[in-house]
CSV table of C-alpha atoms in Angstrom, one decimal:
chain,number,residue,atom,x,y,z
A,1,MET,CA,113.4,205.3,302.5
A,2,ASN,CA,109.7,204.8,303.5
A,3,LEU,CA,108.6,207.0,300.6
A,4,ILE,CA,110.8,205.1,298.2
A,5,SER,CA,109.4,201.8,299.3
A,6,THR,CA,105.8,203.0,298.8
A,7,VAL,CA,105.8,205.3,295.8
A,8,PRO,CA,106.3,203.6,292.4
A,9,ALA,CA,107.8,206.7,290.7
A,10,LEU,CA,110.4,207.0,293.5
A,11,GLN,CA,111.1,203.2,293.3
A,12,SER,CA,111.9,203.6,289.7
A,13,SER,CA,114.2,206.5,290.3
A,14,ALA,CA,115.9,204.7,293.1
A,15,ALA,CA,116.4,201.6,291.0
A,16,THR,CA,118.4,203.8,288.5
A,17,HIS,CA,120.6,205.1,291.3
A,18,TYR,CA,121.0,201.6,292.8
A,19,ASP,CA,122.1,200.3,289.4
A,20,ALA,CA,124.7,203.1,289.0
A,21,TRP,CA,126.0,202.4,292.5
A,22,GLU,CA,126.2,198.7,291.9
A,23,ARG,CA,128.1,199.3,288.7
A,24,ALA,CA,130.5,201.6,290.4
A,25,ILE,CA,131.3,199.0,293.1
A,26,SER,CA,131.7,196.3,290.4
A,27,GLU,CA,134.0,198.5,288.4
A,28,PHE,CA,136.1,199.1,291.5
A,29,ALA,CA,136.2,195.4,292.3
A,30,SER,CA,137.1,194.6,288.7
A,31,ALA,CA,140.1,196.9,288.8
A,32,ARG,CA,141.2,195.5,292.2
A,33,LEU,CA,140.8,191.9,291.0
A,34,ASP,CA,142.2,192.5,287.5
A,35,GLN,CA,139.1,190.9,286.0
A,36,PRO,CA,136.5,192.0,283.5
A,37,VAL,CA,133.8,194.1,285.0
A,38,ASP,CA,131.1,191.7,283.8
A,39,SER,CA,132.8,188.6,285.3
A,40,LEU,CA,131.4,186.7,288.2
A,41,TYR,CA,133.3,188.1,291.2
A,42,PRO,CA,133.1,191.9,290.4
A,43,LEU,CA,129.3,191.5,289.7
A,44,ALA,CA,128.8,189.5,292.9
A,45,ILE,CA,130.7,192.0,295.0
A,46,GLY,CA,128.7,194.9,293.5
A,47,ARG,CA,125.4,193.2,294.1
A,48,ALA,CA,126.3,191.9,297.6
A,49,ALA,CA,127.5,195.3,298.7
A,50,LEU,CA,124.4,197.0,297.5
A,51,ALA,CA,122.2,194.4,299.2
A,52,ALA,CA,124.0,194.8,302.5
A,53,CYS,CA,123.6,198.6,302.3
A,54,ARG,CA,119.9,198.4,301.4
A,55,ALA,CA,119.4,196.1,304.4
A,56,ALA,CA,121.2,198.6,306.6
A,57,TYR,CA,119.0,201.5,305.3
A,58,ASP,CA,115.9,199.5,306.0
A,59,ARG,CA,116.9,198.7,309.6
A,60,TRP,CA,118.0,202.3,310.2
A,61,ALA,CA,114.7,203.7,308.7
A,62,ALA,CA,112.7,201.3,310.9
A,63,ARG,CA,114.5,202.0,314.1
A,64,ALA,CA,116.0,205.5,313.8
A,65,ASP,CA,118.0,204.7,317.0
A,66,ASN,CA,121.5,205.4,315.6
A,67,ASP,CA,123.3,207.1,312.9
A,68,LEU,CA,123.0,205.4,309.5
A,69,THR,CA,126.8,204.9,309.3
A,70,VAL,CA,126.6,202.5,312.3
A,71,TYR,CA,124.2,200.3,310.3
A,72,LEU,CA,126.3,200.5,307.1
A,73,ASP,CA,129.5,199.7,309.0
A,74,ALA,CA,127.9,196.7,310.7
A,75,ALA,CA,126.3,195.3,307.5
A,76,LEU,CA,129.5,195.7,305.4
A,77,THR,CA,131.7,194.4,308.2
A,78,ALA,CA,129.5,191.3,308.5
A,79,LEU,CA,129.5,190.8,304.7
A,80,ALA,CA,133.3,191.1,304.5
A,81,ALA,CA,133.6,188.5,307.3
A,82,GLY,CA,131.2,186.1,305.6
A,83,PHE,CA,128.7,186.7,308.4
A,84,ALA,CA,131.0,184.9,310.9
A,85,SER,CA,129.5,185.1,314.4
A,86,GLU,CA,132.2,187.3,315.7
A,87,ALA,CA,131.4,190.0,313.1
A,88,LEU,CA,127.7,190.2,314.1
A,89,ARG,CA,127.2,192.8,316.7
A,90,TRP,CA,124.4,194.7,318.5
A,91,PRO,CA,122.3,196.8,317.8
A,92,VAL,CA,122.0,195.6,314.2
A,93,ALA,CA,122.0,191.9,314.8
A,94,THR,CA,119.2,191.9,317.4
A,95,GLN,CA,115.6,191.3,316.4
A,96,ASP,CA,112.7,193.6,317.0
């Protein structure tokens, strides 16, 4: 993750993968919601899920104190709960 954030060629390659992942999530949401894939909610779900996962990757890379899945689970759980206080939990919610 540190290399991706500092090497332009890797950033470009990662962006392609991020777009594909976001599209896959939006397509899944589209089918679940019975809405066109390019409508508001499927797009918002795809982009929000990708953002939450990228934030989890960043914190995991900076701390390296736990398994990545702990951060992914915490970020996606908080997102699904609308970031309600009861969904925010340590170690991810604490500041450096």
